[in-house]
C-alpha cells in the first residue's frame, strides 16, 4: 500500500487495522503513530493526518471495538430463541465471544485510560453497546431501567456479571476452578449460560 490511498478514502480503515495489529503484537505502552505508519506501509505523517495523535487513533480503534461488540451480540441474538431471557443470554454470550476473540482491544475499550471517552464517535458507540444491555433487561423485566432505579440495579448486576466473566476468561483465571480449557462446544455454552442466568435470579 502507498500514500495514494489518501485519495481512495480507505487509508483510515487501513490504519485502524494496522493499529489493532500493533496493539496486539507490541502492547499499548509501545504504541506510536510511527509504528502504525510503518506497519501500514505509509508515510509517518499519514496517521496524524487522519487521527491527529496516538490517542486519537486509539480512541477511534476503541470506538470501532464497541461497534464490533454490538455485531457479535446481534449475531448471537439472531441464532437464539425469541424469548426475552434467551435474547438477554445471547447478548451476554456475544459479549464473551467478542472479549475472547479480541482481548487486547477489549482491555483498551474498558480498562485503559488512553481513549478519549468524551470523543463523539467513542461516546455514541459505547452508548449503543450499553443500550443492548438496557434493551435486554427491559424486555425481561418489562420495565424501563431509566425510569426504575431497581431495574437499573439489575442492569448493573448483569453487566458486572458478564464483564467480570469475560475478564476472568481472557485472563485464564477460570481454567482452574471450572477447567474452561477442557470444556468445549455445547457443554461450554451451557456452562456459560448458567453462569449468566445467575445475574437474573
GROMACS .gro file of C-alpha atoms in nm:
model
  201
    1UNK     CA    1   0.000   0.000   0.000
    2UNK     CA    2   0.119   0.357  -0.072
    3UNK     CA    3   0.006   0.701   0.027
    4UNK     CA    4  -0.213   0.703  -0.284
    5UNK     CA    5  -0.476   0.550  -0.060
    6UNK     CA    6  -0.524   0.901   0.079
    7UNK     CA    7  -0.724   0.965  -0.235
    8UNK     CA    8  -0.909   0.637  -0.233
    9UNK     CA    9  -1.077   0.700   0.101
   10UNK     CA   10  -0.967   0.376   0.268
   11UNK     CA   11  -0.646   0.479   0.441
   12UNK     CA   12  -0.823   0.542   0.771
   13UNK     CA   13  -0.955   0.184   0.772
   14UNK     CA   14  -0.609   0.050   0.682
   15UNK     CA   15  -0.457   0.248   0.966
   16UNK     CA   16  -0.713   0.115   1.213
   17UNK     CA   17  -0.625  -0.240   1.110
   18UNK     CA   18  -0.256  -0.165   1.147
   19UNK     CA   19  -0.320  -0.002   1.485
   20UNK     CA   20  -0.502  -0.307   1.614
   21UNK     CA   21  -0.223  -0.533   1.492
   22UNK     CA   22   0.035  -0.311   1.662
   23UNK     CA   23  -0.169  -0.316   1.984
   24UNK     CA   24  -0.190  -0.695   1.982
   25UNK     CA   25   0.175  -0.758   1.897
   26UNK     CA   26   0.356  -0.488   2.094
   27UNK     CA   27   0.111  -0.364   2.358
   28UNK     CA   28  -0.026  -0.025   2.442
   29UNK     CA   29   0.288   0.109   2.611
   30UNK     CA   30   0.491   0.077   2.289
   31UNK     CA   31   0.209   0.210   2.072
   32UNK     CA   32   0.300   0.504   1.846
   33UNK     CA   33   0.185   0.666   1.525
   34UNK     CA   34   0.526   0.596   1.372
   35UNK     CA   35   0.497   0.223   1.444
   36UNK     CA   36   0.146   0.214   1.298
   37UNK     CA   37   0.257   0.401   0.987
   38UNK     CA   38   0.544   0.157   0.937
   39UNK     CA   39   0.313  -0.140   0.980
   40UNK     CA   40   0.063   0.008   0.731
   41UNK     CA   41   0.338   0.091   0.482
   42UNK     CA   42   0.261   0.463   0.464
   43UNK     CA   43   0.445   0.785   0.543
   44UNK     CA   44   0.499   0.879   0.907
   45UNK     CA   45   0.260   1.170   0.869
   46UNK     CA   46  -0.033   0.964   0.741
   47UNK     CA   47  -0.178   0.857   1.082
   48UNK     CA   48  -0.156   1.213   1.216
   49UNK     CA   49  -0.335   1.340   0.906
   50UNK     CA   50  -0.636   1.120   0.987
   51UNK     CA   51  -0.628   1.085   1.365
   52UNK     CA   52  -0.417   1.380   1.490
   53UNK     CA   53  -0.241   1.182   1.764
   54UNK     CA   54  -0.180   0.835   1.905
   55UNK     CA   55  -0.465   0.898   2.148
   56UNK     CA   56  -0.693   0.994   1.862
   57UNK     CA   57  -0.610   0.671   1.680
   58UNK     CA   58  -0.662   0.459   1.993
   59UNK     CA   59  -0.992   0.639   2.056
   60UNK     CA   60  -1.112   0.558   1.704
   61UNK     CA   61  -0.995   0.199   1.742
   62UNK     CA   62  -1.183   0.160   2.071
   63UNK     CA   63  -1.496   0.309   1.914
   64UNK     CA   64  -1.487   0.055   1.633
   65UNK     CA   65  -1.442  -0.208   1.901
   66UNK     CA   66  -1.776  -0.115   2.054
   67UNK     CA   67  -1.937  -0.139   1.712
   68UNK     CA   68  -1.790  -0.484   1.662
   69UNK     CA   69  -1.908  -0.583   2.010
   70UNK     CA   70  -2.265  -0.499   1.910
   71UNK     CA   71  -2.223  -0.701   1.591
   72UNK     CA   72  -2.108  -1.003   1.795
   73UNK     CA   73  -2.408  -0.968   2.024
   74UNK     CA   74  -2.652  -0.935   1.735
   75UNK     CA   75  -2.501  -1.243   1.570
   76UNK     CA   76  -2.574  -1.438   1.888
   77UNK     CA   77  -2.924  -1.295   1.910
   78UNK     CA   78  -3.005  -1.399   1.555
   79UNK     CA   79  -2.926  -1.761   1.647
   80UNK     CA   80  -3.114  -1.755   1.980
   81UNK     CA   81  -3.478  -1.810   2.060
   82UNK     CA   82  -3.717  -1.516   2.066
   83UNK     CA   83  -3.796  -1.532   2.439
   84UNK     CA   84  -3.664  -1.223   2.622
   85UNK     CA   85  -3.447  -1.425   2.859
   86UNK     CA   86  -3.294  -1.619   2.569
   87UNK     CA   87  -3.220  -1.292   2.391
   88UNK     CA   88  -3.056  -1.145   2.701
   89UNK     CA   89  -2.838  -1.452   2.746
   90UNK     CA   90  -2.743  -1.422   2.378
   91UNK     CA   91  -2.636  -1.061   2.438
   92UNK     CA   92  -2.414  -1.183   2.721
   93UNK     CA   93  -2.267  -1.467   2.514
   94UNK     CA   94  -2.192  -1.222   2.233
   95UNK     CA   95  -2.006  -1.007   2.486
   96UNK     CA   96  -1.797  -1.309   2.583
   97UNK     CA   97  -1.737  -1.403   2.219
   98UNK     CA   98  -1.601  -1.056   2.146
   99UNK     CA   99  -1.379  -1.047   2.455
  100UNK     CA  100  -1.228  -1.387   2.383
  101UNK     CA  101  -1.165  -1.305   2.017
  102UNK     CA  102  -1.022  -0.958   2.090
  103UNK     CA  103  -0.869  -0.949   2.440
  104UNK     CA  104  -0.630  -0.659   2.373
  105UNK     CA  105  -0.898  -0.447   2.209
  106UNK     CA  106  -1.141  -0.538   2.489
  107UNK     CA  107  -0.895  -0.412   2.750
  108UNK     CA  108  -0.836  -0.093   2.551
  109UNK     CA  109  -1.211  -0.026   2.540
  110UNK     CA  110  -1.285  -0.091   2.906
  111UNK     CA  111  -0.967  -0.076   3.114
  112UNK     CA  112  -0.735   0.175   2.951
  113UNK     CA  113  -0.722   0.548   3.010
  114UNK     CA  114  -0.577   0.604   2.663
  115UNK     CA  115  -0.905   0.656   2.470
  116UNK     CA  116  -1.075   0.994   2.490
  117UNK     CA  117  -1.410   0.895   2.635
  118UNK     CA  118  -1.551   1.239   2.556
  119UNK     CA  119  -1.499   1.185   2.183
  120UNK     CA  120  -1.832   1.191   1.995
  121UNK     CA  121  -1.772   0.869   1.798
  122UNK     CA  122  -1.649   0.684   2.105
  123UNK     CA  123  -1.942   0.808   2.314
  124UNK     CA  124  -2.200   0.709   2.053
  125UNK     CA  125  -2.052   0.363   2.002
  126UNK     CA  126  -2.016   0.294   2.375
  127UNK     CA  127  -2.372   0.406   2.446
  128UNK     CA  128  -2.504   0.186   2.165
  129UNK     CA  129  -2.333  -0.114   2.323
  130UNK     CA  130  -2.475  -0.029   2.666
  131UNK     CA  131  -2.814   0.015   2.500
  132UNK     CA  132  -2.811  -0.353   2.401
  133UNK     CA  133  -2.800  -0.447   2.768
  134UNK     CA  134  -3.065  -0.191   2.861
  135UNK     CA  135  -3.299  -0.326   2.595
  136UNK     CA  136  -3.238  -0.684   2.701
  137UNK     CA  137  -3.314  -0.620   3.068
  138UNK     CA  138  -3.615  -0.406   2.977
  139UNK     CA  139  -3.764  -0.692   2.776
  140UNK     CA  140  -3.705  -0.948   3.051
  141UNK     CA  141  -3.838  -0.739   3.339
  142UNK     CA  142  -4.097  -0.536   3.149
  143UNK     CA  143  -3.974  -0.207   3.297
  144UNK     CA  144  -3.771   0.080   3.163
  145UNK     CA  145  -3.441   0.090   3.356
  146UNK     CA  146  -3.410   0.465   3.312
  147UNK     CA  147  -3.739   0.513   3.498
  148UNK     CA  148  -3.694   0.247   3.767
  149UNK     CA  149  -3.382   0.257   3.988
  150UNK     CA  150  -3.428  -0.106   4.093
  151UNK     CA  151  -3.429  -0.213   3.730
  152UNK     CA  152  -3.113  -0.013   3.662
  153UNK     CA  153  -2.958  -0.200   3.954
  154UNK     CA  154  -3.040  -0.519   3.767
  155UNK     CA  155  -2.872  -0.376   3.457
  156UNK     CA  156  -2.560  -0.305   3.663
  157UNK     CA  157  -2.565  -0.656   3.809
  158UNK     CA  158  -2.599  -0.812   3.466
  159UNK     CA  159  -2.316  -0.601   3.322
  160UNK     CA  160  -2.091  -0.673   3.620
  161UNK     CA  161  -2.156  -1.044   3.580
  162UNK     CA  162  -2.082  -1.066   3.209
  163UNK     CA  163  -1.788  -0.827   3.219
  164UNK     CA  164  -1.631  -1.000   3.517
  165UNK     CA  165  -1.682  -1.335   3.349
  166UNK     CA  166  -1.522  -1.205   3.028
  167UNK     CA  167  -1.221  -1.071   3.220
  168UNK     CA  168  -1.176  -1.397   3.409
  169UNK     CA  169  -1.195  -1.599   3.088
  170UNK     CA  170  -0.943  -1.394   2.889
  171UNK     CA  171  -0.704  -1.382   3.183
  172UNK     CA  172  -0.724  -1.761   3.220
  173UNK     CA  173  -0.842  -1.734   3.580
  174UNK     CA  174  -1.133  -1.975   3.527
  175UNK     CA  175  -0.915  -2.253   3.390
  176UNK     CA  176  -0.855  -2.382   3.743
  177UNK     CA  177  -1.193  -2.371   3.916
  178UNK     CA  178  -1.404  -2.452   3.609
  179UNK     CA  179  -1.148  -2.627   3.384
  180UNK     CA  180  -1.256  -2.399   3.100
  181UNK     CA  181  -0.982  -2.521   2.866
  182UNK     CA  182  -1.117  -2.873   2.889
  183UNK     CA  183  -1.477  -2.777   2.805
  184UNK     CA  184  -1.594  -2.701   2.454
  185UNK     CA  185  -1.898  -2.700   2.229
  186UNK     CA  186  -2.247  -2.735   2.378
  187UNK     CA  187  -2.115  -2.815   2.725
  188UNK     CA  188  -1.924  -2.486   2.736
  189UNK     CA  189  -2.224  -2.295   2.605
  190UNK     CA  190  -2.446  -2.447   2.871
  191UNK     CA  191  -2.198  -2.367   3.149
  192UNK     CA  192  -2.160  -2.004   3.041
  193UNK     CA  193  -2.536  -1.962   3.001
  194UNK     CA  194  -2.596  -2.099   3.352
  195UNK     CA  195  -2.345  -1.853   3.494
  196UNK     CA  196  -2.508  -1.562   3.310
  197UNK     CA  197  -2.851  -1.667   3.433
  198UNK     CA  198  -2.730  -1.618   3.791
  199UNK     CA  199  -2.742  -1.243   3.729
  200UNK     CA  200  -3.113  -1.272   3.652
  201UNK     CA  201  -3.206  -1.476   3.957
   0.00000   0.00000   0.00000
